[in-house]
Amino acid sequence: MPDAYKGIEFSTIKAWVEEGIAFMQFNRIRAFNSINEEVLDEATRLLDMYSADPDVRVIIICGGSRAFAAGADIASVTEYNPFQARSFLDKAHRCLFAIEDNPKPTIAAVRGLALGGGLEVVMACDIHIIAENATLGLPEIDRGIFPGAGGTQRFPRISAINIVKEYIFTGEFFNGEVAKRIGLANHVVPSDQVMETAVKIARKIARKSPLALREAKNAINMSMNTDIKTGCRIEQIGWSMLFSSEDQKEGMRAFAESRQPDFTGR
């Protein structure tokens, strides 16, 4: 693994960049990468740094072989009062929107446990690579609560609402194959192939124009919150703006010259 990103060492995550691919790895191994306020603060800070770094083209979010992230750290939140609970979710929403709204495409590479808040992190990512034997679920209902970091909002935008209700109401776990069937997984592979698959896709994306990727991601995300006419106007503006970029000229000239484009993000 390369040196820590920008010389910064985090307490709860690992961060490094290789050939335009940025990695954010949850690193609370003994706690199965459960999520507390420190994780959220550090992850948000790192994601903002990746967002501003022109050398970063795509972001892979991952955990270890046993756990992607096993939900909220219950020991740290059990005795919260309502104001503390709300503040915790403020941090959670900031972190997940730093993924969802990041101008760089994000890929979740999921092995082991992805429960509760961990699965909500996956849902905020653009592309989901999930191990066949991963254990996924939203078990909050068994703790007397329900998914509060966007699970009730993002899950119905990914899967059928009746499927979503069953898994949230029962808290039942499911595996990678079920995730693929209900639309939650892009690719389901053996656990030892998850990172390889994520990197392979990330390399493909990293060769594309960062500007076109940003505008495409924004247009797609906005389509979930607007009517089709408004969405098409957003698409139109983003598409048209790209004609002021060097990348658009390079991409079209490369096509005419039957060669691969060399995008610079300008």
mmCIF file of C-alpha atoms in Angstrom:
data_model
loop_
_atom_site.group_PDB
_atom_site.id
_atom_site.type_symbol
_atom_site.label_atom_id
_atom_site.label_comp_id
_atom_site.label_asym_id
_atom_site.label_seq_id
_atom_site.Cartn_x
_atom_site.Cartn_y
_atom_site.Cartn_z
ATOM 1 C CA MET A 1 0.000 0.000 0.000
ATOM 2 C CA PRO A 2 1.390 3.469 -0.842
ATOM 3 C CA ASP A 3 2.093 6.050 1.817
ATOM 4 C CA ALA A 4 -0.830 7.671 3.592
ATOM 5 C CA TYR A 5 -2.716 10.157 1.443
ATOM 6 C CA LYS A 6 -1.118 13.626 1.546
ATOM 7 C CA GLY A 7 0.931 12.432 4.520
ATOM 8 C CA ILE A 8 -2.179 12.312 6.713
ATOM 9 C CA GLU A 9 -2.839 9.255 8.846
ATOM 10 C CA PHE A 10 -6.403 8.768 10.027
ATOM 11 C CA SER A 11 -7.422 6.790 13.110
ATOM 12 C CA THR A 12 -10.415 4.913 11.725
ATOM 13 C CA ILE A 13 -9.839 4.737 7.969
ATOM 14 C CA LYS A 14 -7.006 4.079 5.551
ATOM 15 C CA ALA A 15 -6.511 6.320 2.536
ATOM 16 C CA TRP A 16 -4.268 6.116 -0.499
ATOM 17 C CA VAL A 17 -4.262 6.893 -4.224
ATOM 18 C CA GLU A 18 -2.904 4.745 -7.059
ATOM 19 C CA GLU A 19 -2.954 5.797 -10.703
ATOM 20 C CA GLY A 20 -5.917 8.097 -10.311
ATOM 21 C CA ILE A 21 -7.887 5.649 -8.149
ATOM 22 C CA ALA A 22 -8.484 6.801 -4.564
ATOM 23 C CA PHE A 23 -9.221 4.287 -1.830
ATOM 24 C CA MET A 24 -11.104 4.827 1.416
ATOM 25 C CA GLN A 25 -10.957 1.738 3.621
ATOM 26 C CA PHE A 26 -12.800 1.512 6.928
ATOM 27 C CA ASN A 27 -10.286 0.421 9.542
ATOM 28 C CA ARG A 28 -11.895 -0.472 12.849
ATOM 29 C CA ILE A 29 -11.172 -4.155 12.450
ATOM 30 C CA ARG A 30 -11.909 -5.295 15.986
ATOM 31 C CA ALA A 31 -15.266 -3.496 15.877
ATOM 32 C CA PHE A 32 -16.138 -4.943 12.435
ATOM 33 C CA ASN A 33 -15.767 -1.405 11.071
ATOM 34 C CA SER A 34 -18.794 -0.186 12.979
ATOM 35 C CA ILE A 35 -19.482 3.493 12.458
ATOM 36 C CA ASN A 36 -19.081 6.129 15.156
ATOM 37 C CA GLU A 37 -18.723 9.892 15.035
ATOM 38 C CA GLU A 38 -14.961 9.731 14.499
ATOM 39 C CA VAL A 39 -15.424 7.497 11.452
ATOM 40 C CA LEU A 40 -17.974 9.913 9.998
ATOM 41 C CA ASP A 41 -15.792 12.965 10.650
ATOM 42 C CA GLU A 42 -12.687 11.400 9.151
ATOM 43 C CA ALA A 43 -14.499 9.931 6.160
ATOM 44 C CA THR A 44 -16.186 13.247 5.339
ATOM 45 C CA ARG A 45 -12.878 15.084 5.583
ATOM 46 C CA LEU A 46 -11.181 12.572 3.295
ATOM 47 C CA LEU A 47 -14.002 12.554 0.751
ATOM 48 C CA ASP A 48 -13.877 16.347 0.549
ATOM 49 C CA MET A 49 -10.121 16.125 -0.048
ATOM 50 C CA TYR A 50 -10.596 13.554 -2.799
ATOM 51 C CA SER A 51 -13.284 15.751 -4.337
ATOM 52 C CA ALA A 52 -10.841 18.667 -4.632
ATOM 53 C CA ASP A 53 -7.839 16.613 -5.825
ATOM 54 C CA PRO A 54 -7.425 16.763 -9.628
ATOM 55 C CA ASP A 55 -5.284 13.617 -9.515
ATOM 56 C CA VAL A 56 -8.249 11.600 -8.212
ATOM 57 C CA ARG A 57 -10.493 10.297 -10.991
ATOM 58 C CA VAL A 58 -12.579 7.673 -9.133
ATOM 59 C CA ILE A 59 -13.025 6.538 -5.522
ATOM 60 C CA ILE A 60 -13.262 2.983 -4.176
ATOM 61 C CA ILE A 61 -14.838 2.616 -0.722
ATOM 62 C CA CYS A 62 -14.107 -0.680 0.999
ATOM 63 C CA GLY A 63 -13.602 -2.484 4.290
ATOM 64 C CA GLY A 64 -11.818 -5.697 5.159
ATOM 65 C CA SER A 65 -12.467 -9.281 4.189
ATOM 66 C CA ARG A 66 -14.738 -9.853 7.217
ATOM 67 C CA ALA A 67 -16.641 -6.579 7.207
ATOM 68 C CA PHE A 68 -17.323 -3.646 4.936
ATOM 69 C CA ALA A 69 -19.014 -1.842 7.824
ATOM 70 C CA ALA A 70 -21.255 -3.407 10.434
ATOM 71 C CA GLY A 71 -23.556 -0.461 11.049
ATOM 72 C CA ALA A 72 -23.554 2.106 13.807
ATOM 73 C CA ASP A 73 -21.430 1.516 16.883
ATOM 74 C CA ILE A 74 -24.320 0.617 19.181
ATOM 75 C CA ALA A 75 -22.256 1.011 22.348
ATOM 76 C CA SER A 76 -21.590 4.643 21.481
ATOM 77 C CA VAL A 77 -25.155 5.611 20.560
ATOM 78 C CA THR A 78 -27.384 3.651 22.966
ATOM 79 C CA GLU A 79 -27.584 6.391 25.597
ATOM 80 C CA TYR A 80 -27.927 9.320 23.222
ATOM 81 C CA ASN A 81 -30.652 11.825 23.981
ATOM 82 C CA PRO A 82 -32.741 13.053 21.014
ATOM 83 C CA PHE A 83 -30.457 16.022 20.357
ATOM 84 C CA GLN A 84 -27.345 13.838 20.342
ATOM 85 C CA ALA A 85 -29.091 11.357 18.053
ATOM 86 C CA ARG A 86 -29.979 14.139 15.647
ATOM 87 C CA SER A 87 -26.402 15.448 15.684
ATOM 88 C CA PHE A 88 -25.112 11.956 14.953
ATOM 89 C CA LEU A 89 -27.384 11.725 11.916
ATOM 90 C CA ASP A 90 -26.262 15.185 10.804
ATOM 91 C CA LYS A 91 -22.739 13.784 10.606
ATOM 92 C CA ALA A 92 -23.998 10.636 8.866
ATOM 93 C CA HIS A 93 -25.885 12.630 6.235
ATOM 94 C CA ARG A 94 -22.891 14.910 5.622
ATOM 95 C CA CYS A 95 -20.717 11.863 5.069
ATOM 96 C CA LEU A 96 -23.117 10.042 2.766
ATOM 97 C CA PHE A 97 -23.840 13.142 0.708
ATOM 98 C CA ALA A 98 -20.066 13.611 0.411
ATOM 99 C CA ILE A 99 -20.206 10.240 -1.365
ATOM 100 C CA GLU A 100 -23.416 10.729 -3.332
ATOM 101 C CA ASP A 101 -22.665 14.305 -4.433
ATOM 102 C CA ASN A 102 -18.939 13.763 -4.932
ATOM 103 C CA PRO A 103 -17.981 14.867 -8.460
ATOM 104 C CA LYS A 104 -15.858 11.709 -8.703
ATOM 105 C CA PRO A 105 -17.622 8.373 -9.346
ATOM 106 C CA THR A 106 -17.679 6.141 -6.272
ATOM 107 C CA ILE A 107 -17.514 2.348 -6.158
ATOM 108 C CA ALA A 108 -18.476 0.268 -3.102
ATOM 109 C CA ALA A 109 -16.400 -2.921 -2.806
ATOM 110 C CA VAL A 110 -18.289 -5.061 -0.297
ATOM 111 C CA ARG A 111 -17.012 -8.147 1.508
ATOM 112 C CA GLY A 112 -18.302 -9.641 4.728
ATOM 113 C CA LEU A 113 -20.803 -7.617 6.730
ATOM 114 C CA ALA A 114 -22.583 -4.545 5.362
ATOM 115 C CA LEU A 115 -25.315 -3.865 7.885
ATOM 116 C CA GLY A 116 -27.360 -0.838 8.879
ATOM 117 C CA GLY A 117 -25.288 2.281 8.305
ATOM 118 C CA GLY A 118 -22.744 0.207 6.422
ATOM 119 C CA LEU A 119 -25.346 -0.762 3.834
ATOM 120 C CA GLU A 120 -26.524 2.848 3.723
ATOM 121 C CA VAL A 121 -22.958 3.822 2.745
ATOM 122 C CA VAL A 122 -23.143 1.288 -0.089
ATOM 123 C CA MET A 123 -26.436 2.767 -1.277
ATOM 124 C CA ALA A 124 -24.840 6.224 -1.480
ATOM 125 C CA CYS A 125 -22.154 4.930 -3.856
ATOM 126 C CA ASP A 126 -22.592 4.966 -7.625
ATOM 127 C CA ILE A 127 -21.575 1.380 -8.365
ATOM 128 C CA HIS A 128 -21.840 -1.658 -6.058
ATOM 129 C CA ILE A 129 -19.512 -4.675 -6.248
ATOM 130 C CA ILE A 130 -20.700 -7.254 -3.711
ATOM 131 C CA ALA A 131 -19.283 -10.616 -2.663
ATOM 132 C CA GLU A 132 -21.494 -13.643 -3.183
ATOM 133 C CA ASN A 133 -21.273 -14.521 0.521
ATOM 134 C CA ALA A 134 -21.581 -10.968 1.863
ATOM 135 C CA THR A 135 -24.130 -10.466 4.636
ATOM 136 C CA LEU A 136 -26.316 -7.436 3.996
ATOM 137 C CA GLY A 137 -29.258 -5.996 5.856
ATOM 138 C CA LEU A 138 -30.940 -3.176 7.725
ATOM 139 C CA PRO A 139 -31.502 -4.654 11.204
ATOM 140 C CA GLU A 140 -32.288 -1.361 12.931
ATOM 141 C CA ILE A 141 -35.915 -2.393 13.514
ATOM 142 C CA ASP A 142 -34.630 -4.957 16.031
ATOM 143 C CA ARG A 143 -32.978 -2.122 17.984
ATOM 144 C CA GLY A 144 -36.220 -0.181 18.293
ATOM 145 C CA ILE A 145 -35.326 2.278 15.522
ATOM 146 C CA PHE A 146 -35.210 2.231 11.699
ATOM 147 C CA PRO A 147 -32.579 3.161 9.086
ATOM 148 C CA GLY A 148 -31.868 6.842 9.617
ATOM 149 C CA ALA A 149 -28.866 7.637 7.393
ATOM 150 C CA GLY A 150 -30.818 7.629 4.151
ATOM 151 C CA GLY A 151 -31.867 3.978 4.025
ATOM 152 C CA THR A 152 -35.587 4.731 3.796
ATOM 153 C CA GLN A 153 -34.863 7.220 0.999
ATOM 154 C CA ARG A 154 -32.151 5.650 -1.152
ATOM 155 C CA PHE A 155 -33.289 2.021 -0.971
ATOM 156 C CA PRO A 156 -36.699 2.724 -2.641
ATOM 157 C CA ARG A 157 -34.833 4.593 -5.383
ATOM 158 C CA ILE A 158 -32.819 1.443 -6.043
ATOM 159 C CA SER A 159 -35.315 -1.380 -5.531
ATOM 160 C CA ALA A 160 -39.086 -1.912 -5.601
ATOM 161 C CA ILE A 161 -40.815 -0.263 -2.658
ATOM 162 C CA ASN A 162 -42.514 -3.477 -1.494
ATOM 163 C CA ILE A 163 -39.130 -5.260 -1.378
ATOM 164 C CA VAL A 164 -37.674 -2.355 0.575
ATOM 165 C CA LYS A 165 -40.498 -2.431 3.108
ATOM 166 C CA GLU A 166 -40.074 -6.145 3.722
ATOM 167 C CA TYR A 167 -36.362 -5.872 4.472
ATOM 168 C CA ILE A 168 -36.730 -2.756 6.619
ATOM 169 C CA PHE A 169 -39.785 -4.068 8.504
ATOM 170 C CA THR A 170 -38.298 -7.527 9.180
ATOM 171 C CA GLY A 171 -34.633 -6.593 9.532
ATOM 172 C CA GLU A 172 -33.749 -9.830 7.736
ATOM 173 C CA PHE A 173 -30.304 -10.345 6.246
ATOM 174 C CA PHE A 174 -29.620 -11.260 2.618
ATOM 175 C CA ASN A 175 -26.605 -12.174 0.500
ATOM 176 C CA GLY A 176 -24.989 -10.912 -2.674
ATOM 177 C CA GLU A 177 -27.158 -12.956 -4.992
ATOM 178 C CA VAL A 178 -30.323 -11.502 -3.481
ATOM 179 C CA ALA A 179 -28.779 -8.030 -3.714
ATOM 180 C CA LYS A 180 -28.304 -8.563 -7.461
ATOM 181 C CA ARG A 181 -31.866 -9.806 -7.863
ATOM 182 C CA ILE A 182 -33.374 -6.752 -6.164
ATOM 183 C CA GLY A 183 -31.180 -4.283 -8.044
ATOM 184 C CA LEU A 184 -28.771 -3.413 -5.236
ATOM 185 C CA ALA A 185 -25.657 -4.971 -6.813
ATOM 186 C CA ASN A 186 -24.031 -4.192 -10.138
ATOM 187 C CA HIS A 187 -21.744 -7.213 -9.923
ATOM 188 C CA VAL A 188 -21.701 -10.206 -7.588
ATOM 189 C CA VAL A 189 -18.419 -12.101 -7.479
ATOM 190 C CA PRO A 190 -16.512 -14.416 -5.132
ATOM 191 C CA SER A 191 -15.140 -12.562 -2.117
ATOM 192 C CA ASP A 192 -11.533 -12.834 -3.273
ATOM 193 C CA GLN A 193 -12.447 -11.127 -6.553
ATOM 194 C CA VAL A 194 -14.282 -8.103 -5.142
ATOM 195 C CA MET A 195 -11.334 -5.709 -4.992
ATOM 196 C CA GLU A 196 -9.971 -6.903 -8.329
ATOM 197 C CA THR A 197 -13.350 -6.283 -9.963
ATOM 198 C CA ALA A 198 -13.705 -2.860 -8.351
ATOM 199 C CA VAL A 199 -10.237 -1.800 -9.503
ATOM 200 C CA LYS A 200 -10.881 -3.076 -13.028
ATOM 201 C CA ILE A 201 -14.019 -0.946 -13.309
ATOM 202 C CA ALA A 202 -12.290 2.022 -11.641
ATOM 203 C CA ARG A 203 -9.483 1.887 -14.222
ATOM 204 C CA LYS A 204 -12.018 2.057 -17.041
ATOM 205 C CA ILE A 205 -13.683 5.077 -15.451
ATOM 206 C CA ALA A 206 -10.357 6.782 -14.659
ATOM 207 C CA ARG A 207 -9.589 6.971 -18.392
ATOM 208 C CA LYS A 208 -12.733 9.012 -19.092
ATOM 209 C CA SER A 209 -13.094 12.790 -18.983
ATOM 210 C CA PRO A 210 -13.460 13.962 -15.347
ATOM 211 C CA LEU A 211 -15.613 16.852 -16.528
ATOM 212 C CA ALA A 212 -18.001 14.642 -18.488
ATOM 213 C CA LEU A 213 -18.207 12.210 -15.574
ATOM 214 C CA ARG A 214 -19.063 15.017 -13.168
ATOM 215 C CA GLU A 215 -21.816 16.423 -15.352
ATOM 216 C CA ALA A 216 -23.229 12.971 -16.150
ATOM 217 C CA LYS A 217 -23.321 12.021 -12.463
ATOM 218 C CA ASN A 218 -25.043 15.278 -11.550
ATOM 219 C CA ALA A 219 -27.656 14.870 -14.283
ATOM 220 C CA ILE A 220 -28.413 11.285 -13.220
ATOM 221 C CA ASN A 221 -28.636 12.181 -9.537
ATOM 222 C CA MET A 222 -30.902 15.136 -10.224
ATOM 223 C CA SER A 223 -33.229 12.912 -12.255
ATOM 224 C CA MET A 224 -34.265 11.230 -9.003
ATOM 225 C CA ASN A 225 -35.556 14.496 -7.561
ATOM 226 C CA THR A 226 -37.094 16.351 -10.493
ATOM 227 C CA ASP A 227 -39.723 15.900 -13.186
ATOM 228 C CA ILE A 228 -38.450 14.787 -16.589
ATOM 229 C CA LYS A 229 -38.623 18.240 -18.205
ATOM 230 C CA THR A 230 -36.576 19.840 -15.438
ATOM 231 C CA GLY A 231 -34.173 16.917 -15.573
ATOM 232 C CA CYS A 232 -33.727 17.322 -19.310
ATOM 233 C CA ARG A 233 -32.929 21.010 -18.820
ATOM 234 C CA ILE A 234 -30.260 20.056 -16.247
ATOM 235 C CA GLU A 235 -28.905 17.503 -18.712
ATOM 236 C CA GLN A 236 -28.933 20.101 -21.505
ATOM 237 C CA ILE A 237 -26.974 22.650 -19.479
ATOM 238 C CA GLY A 238 -24.335 20.137 -18.374
ATOM 239 C CA TRP A 239 -23.976 18.709 -21.884
ATOM 240 C CA SER A 240 -23.656 22.131 -23.474
ATOM 241 C CA MET A 241 -21.114 23.355 -20.925
ATOM 242 C CA LEU A 242 -18.788 20.503 -21.877
ATOM 243 C CA PHE A 243 -18.312 22.144 -25.281
ATOM 244 C CA SER A 244 -16.176 24.769 -23.535
ATOM 245 C CA SER A 245 -13.744 22.073 -22.386
ATOM 246 C CA GLU A 246 -10.525 20.774 -23.892
ATOM 247 C CA ASP A 247 -11.720 17.265 -23.074
ATOM 248 C CA GLN A 248 -14.677 17.556 -25.454
ATOM 249 C CA LYS A 249 -12.411 18.689 -28.280
ATOM 250 C CA GLU A 250 -9.910 15.927 -27.500
ATOM 251 C CA GLY A 251 -12.579 13.253 -27.303
ATOM 252 C CA MET A 252 -14.191 14.126 -30.615
ATOM 253 C CA ARG A 253 -10.887 14.648 -32.431
ATOM 254 C CA ALA A 254 -9.618 11.310 -31.097
ATOM 255 C CA PHE A 255 -12.731 9.621 -32.470
ATOM 256 C CA ALA A 256 -12.212 11.219 -35.885
ATOM 257 C CA GLU A 257 -8.552 10.163 -35.847
ATOM 258 C CA SER A 258 -9.324 6.575 -34.696
ATOM 259 C CA ARG A 259 -7.211 6.820 -31.552
ATOM 260 C CA GLN A 260 -7.754 6.704 -27.798
ATOM 261 C CA PRO A 261 -8.405 10.112 -26.206
ATOM 262 C CA ASP A 262 -6.097 11.570 -23.579
ATOM 263 C CA PHE A 263 -8.361 13.437 -21.179
ATOM 264 C CA THR A 264 -6.839 16.030 -18.836
ATOM 265 C CA GLY A 265 -9.896 17.310 -16.986
ATOM 266 C CA ARG A 266 -9.662 20.740 -18.563
#
